[in-house]
Coordinates of C-alpha atoms in Angstrom, one line a residue:
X242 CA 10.1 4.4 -20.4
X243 CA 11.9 1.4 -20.1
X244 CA 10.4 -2.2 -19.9
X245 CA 11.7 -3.3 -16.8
X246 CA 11.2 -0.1 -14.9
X247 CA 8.8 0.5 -12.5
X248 CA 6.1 3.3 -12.8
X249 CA 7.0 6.8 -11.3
X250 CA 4.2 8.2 -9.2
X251 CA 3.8 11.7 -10.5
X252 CA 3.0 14.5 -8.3
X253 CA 0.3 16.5 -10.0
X254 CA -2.1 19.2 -8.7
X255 CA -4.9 17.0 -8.3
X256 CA -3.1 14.9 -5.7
X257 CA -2.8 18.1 -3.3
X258 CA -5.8 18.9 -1.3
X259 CA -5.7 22.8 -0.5
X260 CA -8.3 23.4 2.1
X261 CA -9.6 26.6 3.2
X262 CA -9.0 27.7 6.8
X263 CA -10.8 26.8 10.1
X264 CA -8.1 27.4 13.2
X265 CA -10.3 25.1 15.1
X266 CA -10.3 21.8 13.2
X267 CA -7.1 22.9 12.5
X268 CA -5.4 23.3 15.7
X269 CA -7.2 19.4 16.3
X270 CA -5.2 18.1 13.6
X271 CA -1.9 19.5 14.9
X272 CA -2.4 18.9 18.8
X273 CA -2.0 15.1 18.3
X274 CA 1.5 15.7 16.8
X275 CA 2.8 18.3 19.6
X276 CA 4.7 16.9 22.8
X277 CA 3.8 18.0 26.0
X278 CA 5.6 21.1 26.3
X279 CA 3.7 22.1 23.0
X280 CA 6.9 21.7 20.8
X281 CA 6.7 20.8 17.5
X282 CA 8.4 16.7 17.3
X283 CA 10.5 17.2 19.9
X284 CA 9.0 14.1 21.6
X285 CA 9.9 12.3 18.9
X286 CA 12.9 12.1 20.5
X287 CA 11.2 10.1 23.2
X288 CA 10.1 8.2 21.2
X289 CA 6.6 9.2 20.4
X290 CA 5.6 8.0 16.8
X291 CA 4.8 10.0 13.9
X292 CA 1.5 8.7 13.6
X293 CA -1.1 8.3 16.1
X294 CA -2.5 4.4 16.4
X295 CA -5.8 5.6 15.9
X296 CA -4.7 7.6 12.2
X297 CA -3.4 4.1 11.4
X298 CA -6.2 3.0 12.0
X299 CA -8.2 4.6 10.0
X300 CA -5.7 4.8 7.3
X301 CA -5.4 1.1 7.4
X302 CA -9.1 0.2 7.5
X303 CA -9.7 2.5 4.4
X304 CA -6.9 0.6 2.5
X305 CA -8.7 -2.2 2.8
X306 CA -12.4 -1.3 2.4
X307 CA -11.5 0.5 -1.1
X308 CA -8.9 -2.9 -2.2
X309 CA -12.2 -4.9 -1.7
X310 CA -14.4 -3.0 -3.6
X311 CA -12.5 -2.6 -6.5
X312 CA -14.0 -2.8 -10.0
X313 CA -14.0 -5.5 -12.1
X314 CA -13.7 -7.7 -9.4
X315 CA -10.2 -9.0 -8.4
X316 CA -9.4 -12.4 -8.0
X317 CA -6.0 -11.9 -6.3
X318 CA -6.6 -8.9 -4.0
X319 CA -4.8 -9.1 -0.6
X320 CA -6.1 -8.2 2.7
X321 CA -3.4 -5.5 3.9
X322 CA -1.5 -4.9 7.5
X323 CA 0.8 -2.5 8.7
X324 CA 4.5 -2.8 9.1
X325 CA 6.4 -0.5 11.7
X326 CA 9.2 -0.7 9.7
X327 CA 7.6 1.0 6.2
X328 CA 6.2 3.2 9.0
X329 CA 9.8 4.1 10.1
X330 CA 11.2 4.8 6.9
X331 CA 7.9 6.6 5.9
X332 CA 8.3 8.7 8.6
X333 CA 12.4 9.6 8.2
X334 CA 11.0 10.9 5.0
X335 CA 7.5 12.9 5.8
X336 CA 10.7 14.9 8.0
X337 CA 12.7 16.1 5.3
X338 CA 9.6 18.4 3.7
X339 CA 10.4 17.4 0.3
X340 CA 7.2 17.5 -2.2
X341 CA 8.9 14.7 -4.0
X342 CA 9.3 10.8 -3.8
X343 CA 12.5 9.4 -1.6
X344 CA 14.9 8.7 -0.9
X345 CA 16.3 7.7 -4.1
X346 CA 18.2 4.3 -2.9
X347 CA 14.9 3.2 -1.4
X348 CA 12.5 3.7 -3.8
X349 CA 13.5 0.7 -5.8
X350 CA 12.6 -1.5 -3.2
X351 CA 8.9 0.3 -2.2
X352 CA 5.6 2.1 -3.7
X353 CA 5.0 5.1 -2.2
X354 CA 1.8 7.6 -2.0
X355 CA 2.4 11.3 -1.3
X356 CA -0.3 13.6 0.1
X357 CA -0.2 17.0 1.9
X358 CA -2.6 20.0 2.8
X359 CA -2.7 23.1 4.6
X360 CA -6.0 24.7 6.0
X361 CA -8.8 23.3 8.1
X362 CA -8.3 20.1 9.2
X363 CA -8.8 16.8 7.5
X364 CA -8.6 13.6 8.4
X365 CA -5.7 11.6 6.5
X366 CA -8.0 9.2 5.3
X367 CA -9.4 12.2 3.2
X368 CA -5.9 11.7 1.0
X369 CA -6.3 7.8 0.9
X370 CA -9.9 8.7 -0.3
X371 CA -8.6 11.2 -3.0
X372 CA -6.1 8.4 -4.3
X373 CA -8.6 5.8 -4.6
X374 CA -10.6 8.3 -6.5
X375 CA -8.2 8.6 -9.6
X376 CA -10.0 5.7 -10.2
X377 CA -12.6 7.7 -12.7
X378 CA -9.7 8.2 -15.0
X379 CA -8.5 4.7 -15.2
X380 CA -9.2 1.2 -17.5
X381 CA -8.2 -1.2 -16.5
X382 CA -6.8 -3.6 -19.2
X383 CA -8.5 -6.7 -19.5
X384 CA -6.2 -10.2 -20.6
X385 CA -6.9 -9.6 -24.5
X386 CA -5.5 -6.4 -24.4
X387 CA -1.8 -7.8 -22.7
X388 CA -0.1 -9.3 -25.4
X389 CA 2.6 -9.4 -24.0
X390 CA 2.3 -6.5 -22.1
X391 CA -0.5 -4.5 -20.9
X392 CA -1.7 -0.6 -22.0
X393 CA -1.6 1.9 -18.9
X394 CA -4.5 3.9 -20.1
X395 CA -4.9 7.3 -17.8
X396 CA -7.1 9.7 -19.1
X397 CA -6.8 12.0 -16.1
X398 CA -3.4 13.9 -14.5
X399 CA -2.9 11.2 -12.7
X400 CA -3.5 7.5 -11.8
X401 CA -0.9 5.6 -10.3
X402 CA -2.1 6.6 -6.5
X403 CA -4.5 4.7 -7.6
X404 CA -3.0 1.6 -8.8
X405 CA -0.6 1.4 -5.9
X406 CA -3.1 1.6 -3.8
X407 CA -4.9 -1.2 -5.1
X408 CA -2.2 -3.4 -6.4
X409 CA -2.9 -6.9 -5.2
X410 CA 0.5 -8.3 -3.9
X411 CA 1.8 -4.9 -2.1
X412 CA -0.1 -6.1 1.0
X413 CA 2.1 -4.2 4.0
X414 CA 1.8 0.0 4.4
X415 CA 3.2 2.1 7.3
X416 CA 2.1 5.8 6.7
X417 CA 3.7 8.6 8.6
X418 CA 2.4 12.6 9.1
X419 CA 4.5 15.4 9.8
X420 CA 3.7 19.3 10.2
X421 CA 6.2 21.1 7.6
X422 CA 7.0 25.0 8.0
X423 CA 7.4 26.7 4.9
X424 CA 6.9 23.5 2.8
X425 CA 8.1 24.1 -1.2
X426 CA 4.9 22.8 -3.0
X427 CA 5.1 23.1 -6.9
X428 CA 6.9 26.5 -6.2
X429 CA 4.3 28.0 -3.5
X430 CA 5.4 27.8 -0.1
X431 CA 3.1 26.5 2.2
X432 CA 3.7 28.3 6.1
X433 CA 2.5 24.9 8.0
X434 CA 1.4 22.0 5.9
X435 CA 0.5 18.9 6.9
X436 CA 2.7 15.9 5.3
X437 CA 1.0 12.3 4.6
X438 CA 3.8 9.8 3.5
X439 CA 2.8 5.7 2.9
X440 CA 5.1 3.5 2.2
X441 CA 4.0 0.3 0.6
X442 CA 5.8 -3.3 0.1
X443 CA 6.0 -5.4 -2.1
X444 CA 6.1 -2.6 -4.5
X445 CA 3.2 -1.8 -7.0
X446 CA 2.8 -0.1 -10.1
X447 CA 5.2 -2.3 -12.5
X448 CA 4.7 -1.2 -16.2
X449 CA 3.3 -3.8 -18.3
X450 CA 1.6 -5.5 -15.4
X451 CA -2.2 -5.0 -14.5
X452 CA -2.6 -4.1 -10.6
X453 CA -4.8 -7.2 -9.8
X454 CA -6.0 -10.5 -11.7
X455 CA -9.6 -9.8 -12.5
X456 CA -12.0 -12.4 -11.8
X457 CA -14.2 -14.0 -8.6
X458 CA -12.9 -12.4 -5.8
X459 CA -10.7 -14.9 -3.6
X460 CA -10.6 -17.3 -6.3
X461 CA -6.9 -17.0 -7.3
X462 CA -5.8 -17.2 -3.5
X463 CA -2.7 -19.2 -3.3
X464 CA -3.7 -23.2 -1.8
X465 CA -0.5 -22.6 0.7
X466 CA -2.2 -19.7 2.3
X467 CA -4.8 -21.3 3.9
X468 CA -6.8 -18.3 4.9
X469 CA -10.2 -17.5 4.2
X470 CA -11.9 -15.1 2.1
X471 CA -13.2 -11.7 4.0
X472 CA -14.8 -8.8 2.3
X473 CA -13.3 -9.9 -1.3
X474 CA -9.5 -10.1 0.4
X475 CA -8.0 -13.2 0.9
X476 CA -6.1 -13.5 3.7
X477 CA -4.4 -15.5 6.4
X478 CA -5.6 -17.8 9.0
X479 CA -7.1 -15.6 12.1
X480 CA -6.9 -12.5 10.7
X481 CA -8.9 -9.6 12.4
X482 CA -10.0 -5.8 11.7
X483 CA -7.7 -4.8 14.2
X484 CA -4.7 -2.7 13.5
X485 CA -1.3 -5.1 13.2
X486 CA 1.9 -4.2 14.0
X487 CA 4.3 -6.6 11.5
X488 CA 7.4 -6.7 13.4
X489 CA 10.6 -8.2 11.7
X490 CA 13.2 -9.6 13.9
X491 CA 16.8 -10.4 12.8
X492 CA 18.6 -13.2 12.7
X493 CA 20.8 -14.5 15.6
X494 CA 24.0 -16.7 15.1
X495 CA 24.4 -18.1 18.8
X496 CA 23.6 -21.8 18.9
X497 CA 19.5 -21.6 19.3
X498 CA 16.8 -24.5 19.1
X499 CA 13.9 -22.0 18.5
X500 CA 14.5 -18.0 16.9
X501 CA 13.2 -15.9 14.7
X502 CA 14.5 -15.7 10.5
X503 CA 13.3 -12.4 8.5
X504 CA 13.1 -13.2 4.9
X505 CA 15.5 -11.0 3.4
X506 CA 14.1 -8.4 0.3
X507 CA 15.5 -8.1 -2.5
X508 CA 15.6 -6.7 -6.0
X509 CA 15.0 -8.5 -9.3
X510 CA 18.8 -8.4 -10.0
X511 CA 20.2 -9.0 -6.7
X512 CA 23.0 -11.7 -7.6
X513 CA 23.1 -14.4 -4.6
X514 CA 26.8 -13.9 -4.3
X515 CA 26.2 -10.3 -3.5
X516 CA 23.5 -11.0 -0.6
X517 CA 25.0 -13.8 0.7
X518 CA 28.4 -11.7 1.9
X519 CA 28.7 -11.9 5.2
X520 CA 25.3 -13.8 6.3
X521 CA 23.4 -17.3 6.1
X522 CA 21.8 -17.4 2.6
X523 CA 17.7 -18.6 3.5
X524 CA 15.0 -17.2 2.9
X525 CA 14.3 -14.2 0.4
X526 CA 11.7 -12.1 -1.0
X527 CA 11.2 -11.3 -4.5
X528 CA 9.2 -8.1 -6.0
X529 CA 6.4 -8.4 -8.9
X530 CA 8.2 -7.9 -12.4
X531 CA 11.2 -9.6 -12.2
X532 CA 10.3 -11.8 -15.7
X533 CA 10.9 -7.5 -17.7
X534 CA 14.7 -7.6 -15.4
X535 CA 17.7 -8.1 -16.8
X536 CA 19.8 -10.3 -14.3
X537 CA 21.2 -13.1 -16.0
X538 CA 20.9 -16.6 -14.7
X539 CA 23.3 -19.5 -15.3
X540 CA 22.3 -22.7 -14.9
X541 CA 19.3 -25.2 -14.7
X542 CA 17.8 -26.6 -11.2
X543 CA 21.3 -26.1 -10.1
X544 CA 22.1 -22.0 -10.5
X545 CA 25.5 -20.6 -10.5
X546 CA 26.2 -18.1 -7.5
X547 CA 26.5 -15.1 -9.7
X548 CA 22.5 -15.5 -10.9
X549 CA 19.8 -13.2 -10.1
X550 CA 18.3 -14.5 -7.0
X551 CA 14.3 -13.5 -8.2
X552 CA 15.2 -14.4 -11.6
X553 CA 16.3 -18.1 -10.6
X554 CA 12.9 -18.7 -8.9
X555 CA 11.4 -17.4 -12.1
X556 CA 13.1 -20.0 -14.3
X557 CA 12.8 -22.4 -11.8
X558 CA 8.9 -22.1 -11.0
X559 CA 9.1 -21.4 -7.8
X560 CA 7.1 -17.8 -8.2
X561 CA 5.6 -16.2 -10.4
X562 CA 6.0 -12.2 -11.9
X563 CA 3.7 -11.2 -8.9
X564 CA 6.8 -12.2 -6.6
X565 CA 6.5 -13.7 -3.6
X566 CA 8.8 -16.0 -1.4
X567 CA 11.4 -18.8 -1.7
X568 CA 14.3 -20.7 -0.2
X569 CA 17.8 -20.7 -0.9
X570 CA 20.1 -23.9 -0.1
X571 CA 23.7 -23.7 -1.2
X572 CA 24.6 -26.7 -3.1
X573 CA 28.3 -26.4 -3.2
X574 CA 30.3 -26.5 -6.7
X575 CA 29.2 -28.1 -9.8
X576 CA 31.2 -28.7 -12.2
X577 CA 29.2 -27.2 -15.3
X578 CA 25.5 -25.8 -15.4
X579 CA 23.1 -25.8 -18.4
X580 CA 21.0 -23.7 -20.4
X581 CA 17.5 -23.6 -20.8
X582 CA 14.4 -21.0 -21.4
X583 CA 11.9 -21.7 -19.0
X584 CA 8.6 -20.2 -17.5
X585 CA 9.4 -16.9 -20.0
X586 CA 13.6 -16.7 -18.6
X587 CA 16.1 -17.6 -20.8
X588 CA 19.3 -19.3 -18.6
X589 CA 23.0 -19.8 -20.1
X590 CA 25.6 -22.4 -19.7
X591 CA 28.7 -22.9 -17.7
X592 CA 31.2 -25.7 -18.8
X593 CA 33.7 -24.6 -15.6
X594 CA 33.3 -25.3 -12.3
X595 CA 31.3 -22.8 -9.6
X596 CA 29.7 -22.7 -6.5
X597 CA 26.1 -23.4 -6.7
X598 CA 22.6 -23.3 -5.6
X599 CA 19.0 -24.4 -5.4
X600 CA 15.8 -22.6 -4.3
X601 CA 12.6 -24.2 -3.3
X602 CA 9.3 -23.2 -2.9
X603 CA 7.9 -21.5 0.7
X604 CA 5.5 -23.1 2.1
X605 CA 2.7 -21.5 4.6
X606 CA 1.0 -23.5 7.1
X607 CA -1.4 -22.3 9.8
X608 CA -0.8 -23.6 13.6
X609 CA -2.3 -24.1 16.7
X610 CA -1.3 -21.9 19.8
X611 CA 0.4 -25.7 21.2
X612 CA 2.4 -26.9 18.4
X613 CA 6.1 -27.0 19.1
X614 CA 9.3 -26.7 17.3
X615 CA 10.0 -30.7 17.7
X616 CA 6.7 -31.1 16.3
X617 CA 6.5 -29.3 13.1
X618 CA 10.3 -28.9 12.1
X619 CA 12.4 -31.3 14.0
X620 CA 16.7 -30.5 14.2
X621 CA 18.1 -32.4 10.9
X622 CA 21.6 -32.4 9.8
X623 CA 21.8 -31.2 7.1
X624 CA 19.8 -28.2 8.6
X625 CA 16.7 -27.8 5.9
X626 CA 14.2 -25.1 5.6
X627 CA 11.0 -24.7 8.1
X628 CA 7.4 -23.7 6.3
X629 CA 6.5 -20.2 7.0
X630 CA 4.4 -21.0 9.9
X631 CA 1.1 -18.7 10.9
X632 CA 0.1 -18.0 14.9
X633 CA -3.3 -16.9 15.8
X634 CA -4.2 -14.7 18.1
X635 CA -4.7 -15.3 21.8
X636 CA -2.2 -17.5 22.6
X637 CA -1.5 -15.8 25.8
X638 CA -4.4 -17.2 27.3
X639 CA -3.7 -20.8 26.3
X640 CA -2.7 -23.2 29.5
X641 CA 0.9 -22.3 30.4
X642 CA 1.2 -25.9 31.8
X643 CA 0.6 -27.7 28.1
X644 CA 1.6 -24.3 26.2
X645 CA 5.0 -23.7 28.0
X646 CA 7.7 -21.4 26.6
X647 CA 11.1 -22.2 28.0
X648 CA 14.0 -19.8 27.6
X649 CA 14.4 -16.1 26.8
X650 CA 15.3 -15.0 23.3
X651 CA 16.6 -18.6 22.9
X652 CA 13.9 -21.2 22.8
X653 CA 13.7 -25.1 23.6
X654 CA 12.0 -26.9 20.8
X655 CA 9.7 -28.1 23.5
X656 CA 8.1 -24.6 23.4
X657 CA 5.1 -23.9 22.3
X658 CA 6.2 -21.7 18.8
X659 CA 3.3 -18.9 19.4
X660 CA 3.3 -18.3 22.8
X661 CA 7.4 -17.8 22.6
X662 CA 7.0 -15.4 19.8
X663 CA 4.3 -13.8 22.1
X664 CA 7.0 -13.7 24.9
X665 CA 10.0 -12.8 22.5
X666 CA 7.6 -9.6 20.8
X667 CA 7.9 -10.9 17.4
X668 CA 4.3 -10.9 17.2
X669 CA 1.4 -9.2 19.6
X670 CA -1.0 -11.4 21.3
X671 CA -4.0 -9.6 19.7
X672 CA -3.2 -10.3 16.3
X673 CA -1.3 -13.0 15.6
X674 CA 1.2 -13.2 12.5
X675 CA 4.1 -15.2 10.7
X676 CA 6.8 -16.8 12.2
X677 CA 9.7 -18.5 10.5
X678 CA 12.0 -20.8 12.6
X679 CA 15.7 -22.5 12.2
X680 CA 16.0 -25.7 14.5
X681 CA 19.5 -25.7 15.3
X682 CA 22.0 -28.0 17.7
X683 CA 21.1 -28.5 21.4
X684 CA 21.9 -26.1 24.1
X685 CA 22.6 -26.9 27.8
X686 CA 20.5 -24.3 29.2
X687 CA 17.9 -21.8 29.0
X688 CA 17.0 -19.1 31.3
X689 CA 13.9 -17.8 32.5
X690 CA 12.2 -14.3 32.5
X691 CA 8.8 -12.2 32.5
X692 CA 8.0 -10.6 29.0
X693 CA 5.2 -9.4 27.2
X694 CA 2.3 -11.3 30.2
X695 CA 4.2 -14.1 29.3
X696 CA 6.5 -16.0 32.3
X697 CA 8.8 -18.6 30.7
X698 CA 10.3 -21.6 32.4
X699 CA 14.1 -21.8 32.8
X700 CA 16.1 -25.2 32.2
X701 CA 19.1 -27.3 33.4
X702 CA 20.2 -24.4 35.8
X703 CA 21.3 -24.9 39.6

C-alpha cells in the first residue's frame, strides 16, 4: 500500500448481519421507507428523505456514545453532527445496490461505513453497534510504537469500520437506508435487503496515522474552539443532544454587507491555481494526512500559485496532519520564492516571477445571539478574512427590537449575525452552528420578508 494512501474499508463477512426472518418486525422496518401509495421510493421524488429523523437520530446519538467511550482514553475525540449534504450523497449511493464502496471520484474526499441485512428487522444502529465492535480485534498503537509511522495491527477480518468510526477529526456523518431487490452480496443475491450507507467527513482511516491522540479526554481540544468538554467529546459552544442539520450555503457574488461563505474541501494535492478557476479564493478545508502527499510547494510565507493548498498550511503551521481549516489571501506576484523544510514539508525555490499567496490561520470565536456584523468584522479595504464565528441556539426568541435582522438573503451589518442566519436557513434555531461572513461595500437597500419565524425589517425603500 502506498504511504500516502488512505485505508480501504474492506467488505468482509463479518460486517454483514444476516438475520433470520420475522414478517412482522420486518414489514416495521420497511413501512417507514414506503410512500403513501405503498410504492417502494417513489416519494422520494417528493421529496421524502431516505432516512427517517428519528433513524438519525439514533444513528447519530450512537456515534457519539461509542466515540466517548473509546479505550485508551482520547484526548482529541470530537463530538459529531450530521450534515444533509454527506446524507445526500450517502443516499445517491445506498440507491445504486452496489455491495461495494462509491462512487469512485468521491471516495477520496470521504470515509464511508457499509452495512446491509435481510430478515427480521433491526434497528440500523444494530450496524453502527457491529462496527464499533471490531474493536476486539484492534491495538491501538501507542506513541513509541510510531516512528515515524504507526503499525495497523488487525487481528480479526476486519477493523477499519471501526477506526472510521472513531477517528477523532471526522466529526460530520449523514447515513442513508434503502430497500434493495435482488441485491449482489459476495455472489448470493439477496431478494429485499435493507442497505445502511454513512458517509463521514473529514475522512478517517489514513495509513500511518492512529485514529485519535490518546490521553485525558478533552485535553488536546484546540484553545480556538472554545467549547466545553461533554461525555469525553469536545465540542463547540451550545452544543446539545439534539439531532443537527449542518447546512452549507454557497457563496453569492452580488454586492452584500452580511452572507454566508462555505469553506471549500479539498484534497492534499489540490494546487490553488486549480481551485481558484473561476471563484473567490477564501477559505478551505484540508483532510488529515496531507504531511504522506506528494504536492509540491514552492515558496516560503509567500507560496507560488501552483503549490498544494493543504501542503502550504503544513509548511506554514497553520495545521497540522489532522487537517483542519485555513485562509487563503492572494498576494499578487513575487518576484522569486524560497526554499525551506519546515514542520516535516520540504518547499523549493523560484528565481522567476509568479503570482502568489499567503494562508493564515482560522480562527473560531463563540457569539452572542446580538452581536452584529459591524461589531465583530467591520467592512475594510483591503477586504480581510472574518473568524469562523459560532451561534447558539435560541436566537429566535431574542428581542427583535435589539436583535433586528434587516434584509432578505442580503444582510445590513446592523443585523444581528444569528438571528439572520436563523431567518436566511443556514442554521436551525434549535441548534445553533457556524457561520462565516464577508463584509462587503454598502448597498442602498434591503428588502423585507417572513422566513423561518423570523420577520426582518426592510430599509431605504419608498
Amino acid at each position: 500500500m502506498n504511504r500516502g494512501a488512505p485505508l480501504l474499508l474492506l467488505l468482509q463477512t463479518a460486517a454483514c448481519m444476516v438475520m433470520l426472518p420475522n414478517s412482522t418486525g420486518w414489514q416495521q422496518m420497511l413501512d417507514k421507507y414506503l410512500d403513501e401509495d405503498g410504492d417502494w421510493w417513489e416519494a422520494k421524488q417528493r421529496g421524502k428523505r431516505a432516512i427517517t429523523d428519528s433513524d438519525a437520530q439514533l444513528i447519530l446519538d450512537l456515534h457519539n456514545k461509542l466515540r466517548g467511550q473509546v479505550y485508551p482514553p482520547s484526548s482529541n475525540m470530537e463530538y459529531m453532527t450530521w450534515d444533509t449534504e454527506l446524507e445526500r450523497t450517502a443516499e445517491e449511493w445506498a440507491e445504486t445496490c452496489l455491495w461495494e464502496h462509491g462512487p469512485a471520484g468521491l471516495l477520496p474526499q470521504i470515509g464511508q461505513n457499509l452495512g446491509v441485512h435481510w430478515g427480521r428487522y433491526r434497528p440500523p444502529t444494530s450496524h453502527v453497534q457491529a462496527w464499533y465492535d471490531e474493536v476486539k480485534d484492534y491495538s491501538f498503537p501507542y506513541p513509541q510504537e510510531c516512528n515515524p509511522h504507526c503499525p495497523f495491527r488487525c487481528s480479526g477480518p476486519i477493523c477499519t469500520h471501526y477506526t472510521q468510526l472513531v477517528w477523532a477529526t471526522s466529526s460530520r456523518i449523514g447515513c442513508a437506508i434503502n430497500t434493495c431487490y435482488n441485491m449482489n452480496v459476495w455472489g448470493q443475491i439477496w431478494a429485499k435487503a435493507v442497505y445502511l450507507v454513512c458517509n463521514y467527513s473529514p475522512k478517517g482511516n489514513w495509513w500511518g496515522h492512529v485514529p485519535y491522540k490518546h490521553g485525558t479526554p478533552c485535553s488536546a481540544c484546540p484553545p480556538s474552539y472554545g467549547g466545553g468538554c461533554k461525555d469525553n467529546l469536545f465540542s463547540r459552544p451550545h452544543w446539545s443532544n439534539r439531532f443537527m442539520h449542518v447546512v452549507s450555503c454557497a457563496c453569492t457574488q452580488r454586492p452584500f454587507v452580511f452572507s454566508c461563505v462555505s469553506a471549500q474541501l479539498v484534497s492534499c494535492d489540490t494546487k490553488l491555481r486549480d481551485q481558484c478557476k473561476g471563484t473567490t479564493c477564501n477559505r478551505y478545508e484540508c483532510p488529515a494526512g496531507c504531511l504522506d502527499a506528494t504536492g509540491k510547494v514552492v515558496g516560503t510565507v509567500y507560496y507560488e500559485m501552483q503549490s498544494s493548498v493543504c501542503r502550504a498550511g503544513l509548511h506554514a503551521g497553520v495545521i497540522d496532519n489532522d487537517g483542519g481549516w485555513m485562509d487563503v489571501t492572494r498576494q499578487g506576484r513575487k518576484e522569486f520564492f524560497i526554499k525551506s523544510n519546515k514542520n516535516g514539508v520540504q518547499s523549493s525555490g523560484k528565481y522567476q516571477s509568479a503570482n502568489s499567496f499567503t494562508v493564515a490561520r482560522v480562527t473560531v470565536k463563540a457569539i452572542t445571539c446580538e452581536a452584529t456584523v459591524a461589531q465583530q468584522c467591520p467592512y475594510q479595504r483591503p477586504a480581510k478574512h472574518c473568524p469562523r464565528l459560532y451561534c447558539p441556539r435560541s436566537c429566535l426568541e431574542e428581542n427583535p427590537h435589539i436583535s433586528r435582522v434587516i434584509g432578505t438573503r442580503i444582510y445590513s451589518d446592523k443585523s444581528s449575525i444569528c438571528r439572520a442566519a436563523v431567518h436566511a436557513g443556514v442554521i436551525r434555531n434549535d441548534a445553533g452552528g457556524y457561520i462565516d461572513v464577508m463584509p462587503v461595500d454598502k448597498r442602498k437597500h434591503y428588502i423585507a420578508s417572513y422566513q423561518n419565524g423570523i420577520y426582518s425589517e426592510r430599509y431605504g425603500m419608498a
